[in-house]
PDB file of C-alpha atoms in Angstrom:
ATOM      1  CA  UNK A   1      49.214-131.209 -14.563  1.00 38.00           C
ATOM      2  CA  UNK A   2      46.905-129.972 -17.408  1.00 39.00           C
ATOM      3  CA  UNK A   3      43.998-127.831 -16.913  1.00 34.00           C
ATOM      4  CA  UNK A   4      40.444-127.878 -17.620  1.00 34.00           C
ATOM      5  CA  UNK A   5      38.403-125.282 -18.639  1.00 39.00           C
ATOM      6  CA  UNK A   6      39.093-121.657 -16.966  1.00 48.00           C
ATOM      7  CA  UNK A   7      41.047-122.997 -13.978  1.00 67.00           C
ATOM      8  CA  UNK A   8      44.830-123.705 -14.240  1.00 81.00           C
ATOM      9  CA  UNK A   9      46.118-126.128 -11.754  1.00 90.00           C
ATOM     10  CA  UNK A  10      48.258-124.436  -9.147  1.00 93.00           C
ATOM     11  CA  UNK A  11      51.298-125.446  -7.425  1.00 95.00           C
ATOM     12  CA  UNK A  12      52.171-123.510  -4.479  1.00 95.00           C
ATOM     13  CA  UNK A  13      55.747-123.963  -3.022  1.00 96.00           C
ATOM     14  CA  UNK A  14      58.043-122.245  -0.341  1.00 96.00           C
ATOM     15  CA  UNK A  15      61.105-120.663  -1.557  1.00 96.00           C
ATOM     16  CA  UNK A  16      63.953-122.946  -1.542  1.00 96.00           C
ATOM     17  CA  UNK A  17      61.832-126.126  -2.296  1.00 96.00           C
ATOM     18  CA  UNK A  18      62.122-128.033  -5.428  1.00 96.00           C
ATOM     19  CA  UNK A  19      59.022-127.900  -7.794  1.00 97.00           C
ATOM     20  CA  UNK A  20      57.874-130.721  -9.921  1.00 97.00           C
ATOM     21  CA  UNK A  21      55.282-129.630 -12.802  1.00 96.00           C
ATOM     22  CA  UNK A  22      53.818-132.311 -15.050  1.00 95.00           C
ATOM     23  CA  UNK A  23      52.409-132.411 -18.462  1.00 94.00           C
ATOM     24  CA  UNK A  24      50.452-135.559 -20.240  1.00 93.00           C
ATOM     25  CA  UNK A  25      51.006-135.050 -23.918  1.00 92.00           C
ATOM     26  CA  UNK A  26      48.630-136.872 -26.422  1.00 87.00           C
ATOM     27  CA  UNK A  27      50.302-137.679 -29.675  1.00 87.00           C
ATOM     28  CA  UNK A  28      52.703-140.505 -29.622  1.00 88.00           C
ATOM     29  CA  UNK A  29      54.022-139.178 -32.950  1.00 87.00           C
ATOM     30  CA  UNK A  30      55.335-136.039 -31.190  1.00 89.00           C
ATOM     31  CA  UNK A  31      59.176-136.246 -30.925  1.00 88.00           C
ATOM     32  CA  UNK A  32      60.325-132.720 -29.668  1.00 90.00           C
ATOM     33  CA  UNK A  33      59.150-131.273 -26.572  1.00 93.00           C
ATOM     34  CA  UNK A  34      59.545-127.635 -25.170  1.00 93.00           C
ATOM     35  CA  UNK A  35      58.728-126.066 -21.619  1.00 95.00           C
ATOM     36  CA  UNK A  36      57.890-122.645 -21.529  1.00 94.00           C
ATOM     37  CA  UNK A  37      57.539-119.982 -18.925  1.00 96.00           C
ATOM     38  CA  UNK A  38      55.106-117.276 -19.205  1.00 94.00           C
ATOM     39  CA  UNK A  39      54.920-114.408 -16.556  1.00 93.00           C
ATOM     40  CA  UNK A  40      51.818-112.142 -16.150  1.00 89.00           C
ATOM     41  CA  UNK A  41      51.511-109.699 -19.042  1.00 87.00           C
ATOM     42  CA  UNK A  42      54.520-111.265 -21.169  1.00 91.00           C
ATOM     43  CA  UNK A  43      54.681-113.704 -23.750  1.00 92.00           C
ATOM     44  CA  UNK A  44      55.952-117.521 -23.329  1.00 93.00           C
ATOM     45  CA  UNK A  45      59.696-117.650 -22.592  1.00 93.00           C
ATOM     46  CA  UNK A  46      61.634-120.777 -23.656  1.00 91.00           C
ATOM     47  CA  UNK A  47      63.150-122.917 -20.629  1.00 94.00           C
ATOM     48  CA  UNK A  48      64.340-126.087 -21.781  1.00 95.00           C
ATOM     49  CA  UNK A  49      63.812-128.808 -24.509  1.00 93.00           C
ATOM     50  CA  UNK A  50      64.087-132.363 -25.224  1.00 95.00           C
ATOM     51  CA  UNK A  51      63.962-134.699 -27.957  1.00 93.00           C
ATOM     52  CA  UNK A  52      62.066-138.235 -27.896  1.00 93.00           C
ATOM     53  CA  UNK A  53      65.511-139.949 -28.076  1.00 94.00           C
ATOM     54  CA  UNK A  54      66.299-138.656 -24.687  1.00 96.00           C
ATOM     55  CA  UNK A  55      64.582-139.356 -21.299  1.00 96.00           C
ATOM     56  CA  UNK A  56      66.224-136.584 -19.392  1.00 97.00           C
ATOM     57  CA  UNK A  57      68.019-133.409 -19.892  1.00 97.00           C
ATOM     58  CA  UNK A  58      69.322-130.697 -17.395  1.00 97.00           C
ATOM     59  CA  UNK A  59      69.631-127.068 -17.765  1.00 94.00           C
ATOM     60  CA  UNK A  60      70.566-124.337 -15.077  1.00 93.00           C
ATOM     61  CA  UNK A  61      68.153-125.101 -12.054  1.00 96.00           C
ATOM     62  CA  UNK A  62      65.886-127.190 -14.373  1.00 97.00           C
ATOM     63  CA  UNK A  63      65.572-130.567 -15.584  1.00 98.00           C
ATOM     64  CA  UNK A  64      63.128-132.117 -17.932  1.00 97.00           C
ATOM     65  CA  UNK A  65      62.002-135.710 -17.910  1.00 97.00           C
ATOM     66  CA  UNK A  66      60.422-137.652 -20.730  1.00 97.00           C
ATOM     67  CA  UNK A  67      58.527-140.872 -20.399  1.00 95.00           C
ATOM     68  CA  UNK A  68      57.371-141.941 -23.840  1.00 93.00           C
ATOM     69  CA  UNK A  69      55.708-144.986 -22.676  1.00 94.00           C
ATOM     70  CA  UNK A  70      53.091-143.307 -20.695  1.00 94.00           C
ATOM     71  CA  UNK A  71      53.344-139.990 -22.535  1.00 94.00           C
ATOM     72  CA  UNK A  72      54.388-137.987 -19.718  1.00 94.00           C
ATOM     73  CA  UNK A  73      56.733-135.038 -19.323  1.00 95.00           C
ATOM     74  CA  UNK A  74      57.821-133.318 -16.299  1.00 96.00           C
ATOM     75  CA  UNK A  75      59.664-130.128 -15.416  1.00 97.00           C
ATOM     76  CA  UNK A  76      61.732-129.982 -12.136  1.00 98.00           C
ATOM     77  CA  UNK A  77      62.814-126.713 -10.863  1.00 97.00           C
ATOM     78  CA  UNK A  78      65.656-126.953  -8.081  1.00 97.00           C
ATOM     79  CA  UNK A  79      65.725-124.418  -5.236  1.00 97.00           C
ATOM     80  CA  UNK A  80      62.389-122.483  -6.458  1.00 97.00           C
ATOM     81  CA  UNK A  81      62.802-118.662  -6.190  1.00 96.00           C
ATOM     82  CA  UNK A  82      59.898-116.076  -6.003  1.00 95.00           C
ATOM     83  CA  UNK A  83      61.075-115.150  -9.530  1.00 95.00           C
ATOM     84  CA  UNK A  84      59.957-118.626 -10.714  1.00 97.00           C
ATOM     85  CA  UNK A  85      56.168-117.713 -10.091  1.00 96.00           C
ATOM     86  CA  UNK A  86      54.557-117.968 -13.253  1.00 96.00           C
ATOM     87  CA  UNK A  87      52.573-120.366 -15.618  1.00 95.00           C
ATOM     88  CA  UNK A  88      54.359-123.013 -17.363  1.00 96.00           C
ATOM     89  CA  UNK A  89      53.318-124.888 -20.467  1.00 91.00           C
ATOM     90  CA  UNK A  90      54.645-127.727 -22.146  1.00 94.00           C
ATOM     91  CA  UNK A  91      54.492-127.954 -25.900  1.00 92.00           C
ATOM     92  CA  UNK A  92      54.638-131.370 -28.062  1.00 91.00           C
ATOM     93  CA  UNK A  93      55.785-130.984 -31.548  1.00 86.00           C
ATOM     94  CA  UNK A  94      55.388-133.373 -34.132  1.00 80.00           C
ATOM     95  CA  UNK A  95      56.736-133.256 -37.946  1.00 74.00           C
ATOM     96  CA  UNK A  96      54.484-132.263 -40.571  1.00 69.00           C
ATOM     97  CA  UNK A  97      55.265-131.543 -44.291  1.00 67.00           C
ATOM     98  CA  UNK A  98      58.892-130.443 -43.218  1.00 64.00           C
ATOM     99  CA  UNK A  99      58.088-128.339 -40.343  1.00 72.00           C
ATOM    100  CA  UNK A 100      56.806-129.007 -36.795  1.00 73.00           C
ATOM    101  CA  UNK A 101      53.419-128.239 -35.354  1.00 76.00           C
ATOM    102  CA  UNK A 102      53.086-127.430 -31.710  1.00 81.00           C
ATOM    103  CA  UNK A 103      50.384-128.378 -29.541  1.00 87.00           C
ATOM    104  CA  UNK A 104      50.321-126.519 -26.107  1.00 89.00           C
ATOM    105  CA  UNK A 105      49.109-127.936 -22.850  1.00 88.00           C
ATOM    106  CA  UNK A 106      47.065-125.673 -20.627  1.00 86.00           C
ATOM    107  CA  UNK A 107      49.675-124.846 -18.260  1.00 92.00           C
ATOM    108  CA  UNK A 108      50.284-124.959 -14.663  1.00 94.00           C
ATOM    109  CA  UNK A 109      50.512-121.865 -12.241  1.00 94.00           C
ATOM    110  CA  UNK A 110      53.426-122.051  -9.863  1.00 96.00           C
ATOM    111  CA  UNK A 111      53.198-119.670  -6.778  1.00 96.00           C
ATOM    112  CA  UNK A 112      56.403-119.361  -4.890  1.00 96.00           C
ATOM    113  CA  UNK A 113      55.979-118.059  -1.421  1.00 94.00           C
ATOM    114  CA  UNK A 114      58.900-116.312   0.042  1.00 90.00           C
TER     115      UNK A 114
ATOM    116  CA  UNK B   1      63.067-108.327 -24.006  1.00 82.00           C
ATOM    117  CA  UNK B   2      62.950-111.129 -26.692  1.00 87.00           C
ATOM    118  CA  UNK B   3      63.647-108.724 -29.446  1.00 93.00           C
ATOM    119  CA  UNK B   4      60.255-109.570 -31.240  1.00 96.00           C
ATOM    120  CA  UNK B   5      58.187-106.487 -31.418  1.00 97.00           C
ATOM    121  CA  UNK B   6      54.318-106.575 -31.938  1.00 98.00           C
ATOM    122  CA  UNK B   7      51.882-103.818 -32.467  1.00 97.00           C
ATOM    123  CA  UNK B   8      49.537-102.584 -31.370  1.00 97.00           C
ATOM    124  CA  UNK B   9      49.702-103.582 -27.802  1.00 96.00           C
ATOM    125  CA  UNK B  10      45.997-103.300 -27.065  1.00 96.00           C
ATOM    126  CA  UNK B  11      42.996-103.188 -29.767  1.00 97.00           C
ATOM    127  CA  UNK B  12      39.501-102.554 -28.981  1.00 97.00           C
ATOM    128  CA  UNK B  13      36.798-103.161 -31.893  1.00 97.00           C
ATOM    129  CA  UNK B  14      33.473-104.188 -32.802  1.00 97.00           C
ATOM    130  CA  UNK B  15      32.030-107.252 -33.924  1.00 98.00           C
ATOM    131  CA  UNK B  16      31.968-107.689 -37.877  1.00 97.00           C
ATOM    132  CA  UNK B  17      35.129-105.393 -38.079  1.00 98.00           C
ATOM    133  CA  UNK B  18      38.815-106.220 -39.494  1.00 98.00           C
ATOM    134  CA  UNK B  19      41.933-105.621 -37.766  1.00 98.00           C
ATOM    135  CA  UNK B  20      45.644-106.237 -38.775  1.00 98.00           C
ATOM    136  CA  UNK B  21      48.320-106.986 -36.129  1.00 98.00           C
ATOM    137  CA  UNK B  22      51.800-106.446 -37.065  1.00 98.00           C
ATOM    138  CA  UNK B  23      54.822-108.491 -35.995  1.00 98.00           C
ATOM    139  CA  UNK B  24      58.590-107.688 -36.255  1.00 98.00           C
ATOM    140  CA  UNK B  25      60.776-110.832 -35.882  1.00 97.00           C
ATOM    141  CA  UNK B  26      64.215-110.597 -34.206  1.00 95.00           C
ATOM    142  CA  UNK B  27      67.112-109.483 -36.367  1.00 94.00           C
ATOM    143  CA  UNK B  28      68.317-112.457 -38.493  1.00 92.00           C
ATOM    144  CA  UNK B  29      65.242-114.631 -37.932  1.00 94.00           C
ATOM    145  CA  UNK B  30      63.417-115.982 -40.987  1.00 93.00           C
ATOM    146  CA  UNK B  31      60.609-117.798 -39.510  1.00 93.00           C
ATOM    147  CA  UNK B  32      57.498-116.220 -37.808  1.00 95.00           C
ATOM    148  CA  UNK B  33      54.683-118.036 -36.034  1.00 94.00           C
ATOM    149  CA  UNK B  34      51.347-116.724 -34.687  1.00 96.00           C
ATOM    150  CA  UNK B  35      49.539-118.015 -31.617  1.00 96.00           C
ATOM    151  CA  UNK B  36      46.299-117.214 -30.243  1.00 96.00           C
ATOM    152  CA  UNK B  37      45.806-117.410 -26.460  1.00 94.00           C
ATOM    153  CA  UNK B  38      42.574-117.292 -24.981  1.00 89.00           C
ATOM    154  CA  UNK B  39      41.024-118.488 -21.421  1.00 80.00           C
ATOM    155  CA  UNK B  40      39.188-121.281 -22.645  1.00 78.00           C
ATOM    156  CA  UNK B  41      41.297-122.764 -25.542  1.00 77.00           C
ATOM    157  CA  UNK B  42      44.757-121.925 -24.087  1.00 83.00           C
ATOM    158  CA  UNK B  43      47.678-121.334 -26.465  1.00 89.00           C
ATOM    159  CA  UNK B  44      46.775-122.218 -29.987  1.00 92.00           C
ATOM    160  CA  UNK B  45      49.166-122.287 -32.920  1.00 92.00           C
ATOM    161  CA  UNK B  46      47.711-120.400 -36.063  1.00 95.00           C
ATOM    162  CA  UNK B  47      50.152-120.448 -38.694  1.00 94.00           C
ATOM    163  CA  UNK B  48      54.042-120.266 -39.647  1.00 93.00           C
ATOM    164  CA  UNK B  49      55.954-118.259 -42.274  1.00 94.00           C
ATOM    165  CA  UNK B  50      59.439-118.919 -43.383  1.00 92.00           C
ATOM    166  CA  UNK B  51      61.274-116.327 -45.491  1.00 93.00           C
ATOM    167  CA  UNK B  52      57.848-115.173 -47.004  1.00 95.00           C
ATOM    168  CA  UNK B  53      56.277-118.544 -47.518  1.00 94.00           C
ATOM    169  CA  UNK B  54      53.518-120.342 -45.692  1.00 93.00           C
ATOM    170  CA  UNK B  55      55.100-123.329 -43.970  1.00 90.00           C
ATOM    171  CA  UNK B  56      52.749-124.782 -41.491  1.00 88.00           C
ATOM    172  CA  UNK B  57      49.158-124.296 -40.699  1.00 90.00           C
ATOM    173  CA  UNK B  58      47.417-124.910 -37.354  1.00 89.00           C
ATOM    174  CA  UNK B  59      43.807-123.848 -36.096  1.00 84.00           C
ATOM    175  CA  UNK B  60      43.463-120.892 -38.073  1.00 94.00           C
ATOM    176  CA  UNK B  61      40.143-119.829 -39.109  1.00 95.00           C
ATOM    177  CA  UNK B  62      39.088-118.826 -42.494  1.00 96.00           C
ATOM    178  CA  UNK B  63      38.240-115.436 -41.377  1.00 97.00           C
ATOM    179  CA  UNK B  64      41.900-114.981 -40.671  1.00 97.00           C
ATOM    180  CA  UNK B  65      44.933-114.575 -42.777  1.00 97.00           C
ATOM    181  CA  UNK B  66      48.570-113.803 -42.527  1.00 98.00           C
ATOM    182  CA  UNK B  67      51.492-112.853 -44.615  1.00 97.00           C
ATOM    183  CA  UNK B  68      55.231-112.408 -44.426  1.00 98.00           C
ATOM    184  CA  UNK B  69      56.742-109.585 -46.297  1.00 97.00           C
ATOM    185  CA  UNK B  70      60.308-109.205 -47.982  1.00 96.00           C
ATOM    186  CA  UNK B  71      61.446-107.459 -44.943  1.00 96.00           C
ATOM    187  CA  UNK B  72      60.328-110.313 -43.029  1.00 97.00           C
ATOM    188  CA  UNK B  73      57.798-108.642 -40.785  1.00 97.00           C
ATOM    189  CA  UNK B  74      54.292-110.484 -40.784  1.00 98.00           C
ATOM    190  CA  UNK B  75      50.676-109.440 -40.416  1.00 98.00           C
ATOM    191  CA  UNK B  76      47.914-111.392 -38.900  1.00 98.00           C
ATOM    192  CA  UNK B  77      44.568-110.143 -40.583  1.00 98.00           C
ATOM    193  CA  UNK B  78      41.511-111.036 -38.469  1.00 98.00           C
ATOM    194  CA  UNK B  79      38.162-110.221 -40.340  1.00 97.00           C
ATOM    195  CA  UNK B  80      34.375-110.429 -39.666  1.00 97.00           C
ATOM    196  CA  UNK B  81      35.221-110.242 -35.993  1.00 98.00           C
ATOM    197  CA  UNK B  82      33.293-112.002 -33.378  1.00 97.00           C
ATOM    198  CA  UNK B  83      33.024-112.006 -29.603  1.00 96.00           C
ATOM    199  CA  UNK B  84      34.959-115.082 -29.327  1.00 94.00           C
ATOM    200  CA  UNK B  85      37.999-113.677 -31.128  1.00 96.00           C
ATOM    201  CA  UNK B  86      38.729-111.668 -28.008  1.00 96.00           C
ATOM    202  CA  UNK B  87      42.260-112.983 -26.983  1.00 96.00           C
ATOM    203  CA  UNK B  88      45.952-112.417 -26.825  1.00 96.00           C
ATOM    204  CA  UNK B  89      47.935-112.816 -30.022  1.00 97.00           C
ATOM    205  CA  UNK B  90      51.543-113.666 -30.124  1.00 97.00           C
ATOM    206  CA  UNK B  91      53.947-113.914 -32.631  1.00 97.00           C
ATOM    207  CA  UNK B  92      57.154-115.540 -32.244  1.00 94.00           C
ATOM    208  CA  UNK B  93      60.257-115.956 -34.362  1.00 94.00           C
ATOM    209  CA  UNK B  94      63.158-118.578 -35.046  1.00 89.00           C
ATOM    210  CA  UNK B  95      65.982-118.492 -37.446  1.00 84.00           C
ATOM    211  CA  UNK B  96      64.462-121.341 -39.467  1.00 77.00           C
ATOM    212  CA  UNK B  97      62.394-124.064 -37.871  1.00 67.00           C
ATOM    213  CA  UNK B  98      60.469-124.740 -34.784  1.00 62.00           C
ATOM    214  CA  UNK B  99      63.430-126.767 -33.401  1.00 66.00           C
ATOM    215  CA  UNK B 100      65.169-123.770 -32.342  1.00 71.00           C
ATOM    216  CA  UNK B 101      64.230-121.598 -29.500  1.00 80.00           C
ATOM    217  CA  UNK B 102      61.135-119.469 -30.202  1.00 87.00           C
ATOM    218  CA  UNK B 103      61.345-115.946 -29.240  1.00 91.00           C
ATOM    219  CA  UNK B 104      57.831-114.718 -28.374  1.00 94.00           C
ATOM    220  CA  UNK B 105      56.674-111.208 -28.681  1.00 96.00           C
ATOM    221  CA  UNK B 106      55.019-109.268 -25.972  1.00 95.00           C
ATOM    222  CA  UNK B 107      51.539-109.869 -27.681  1.00 96.00           C
ATOM    223  CA  UNK B 108      48.557-107.915 -28.803  1.00 97.00           C
ATOM    224  CA  UNK B 109      45.530-107.845 -26.680  1.00 96.00           C
ATOM    225  CA  UNK B 110      42.374-107.957 -28.875  1.00 97.00           C
ATOM    226  CA  UNK B 111      38.999-107.174 -27.386  1.00 97.00           C
ATOM    227  CA  UNK B 112      36.061-107.444 -29.587  1.00 97.00           C
ATOM    228  CA  UNK B 113      32.726-105.906 -28.126  1.00 96.00           C
TER     229      UNK B 113
END
């Protein structure tokens, strides 16, 4: 889910479990979505993207699901590993004047216990 | 290592001062984006440049300005600094537009005292 104020929602899982991180986006005109991973002290790192003409896209151990009806995005991580511990952000992008403007969610902190 | 470099890594300054943050995009990337990340606002898009020209503008204050030089490096200028400007400032680069993967730099941590 998305955070309010200073505290990020946290998802704690055991190593090997599957993780699901959710994101609600706000603009029905958004047509391109990205998930990022941010480890402590580092910049965000691209994980996977999806366009609005798709409802599912798979990568290596990650799957993104898009439900445009309810403006919801989820990131599924299979067989979660300790190295997956990080903050995960979704970003919605809308076209504007020939470019895309990203709006980021607050993020979810994923903690993977060995 | 994303290939995007940012300097300085840390910056401590006082209210009312002006600072310049520098970003060098990945080799071959033409587009640079600037973001501000703070605890209360999260990650916010500030501005995008493409091949030296401003392409898109986000939540960038009038006290802030940016430019992209012919060698494609970019600078973000922050003036009349306030306590609330304390944040992490990231730049990211792509080949052309935001639809490609954005590669983020390590960020500059700005502390305004």
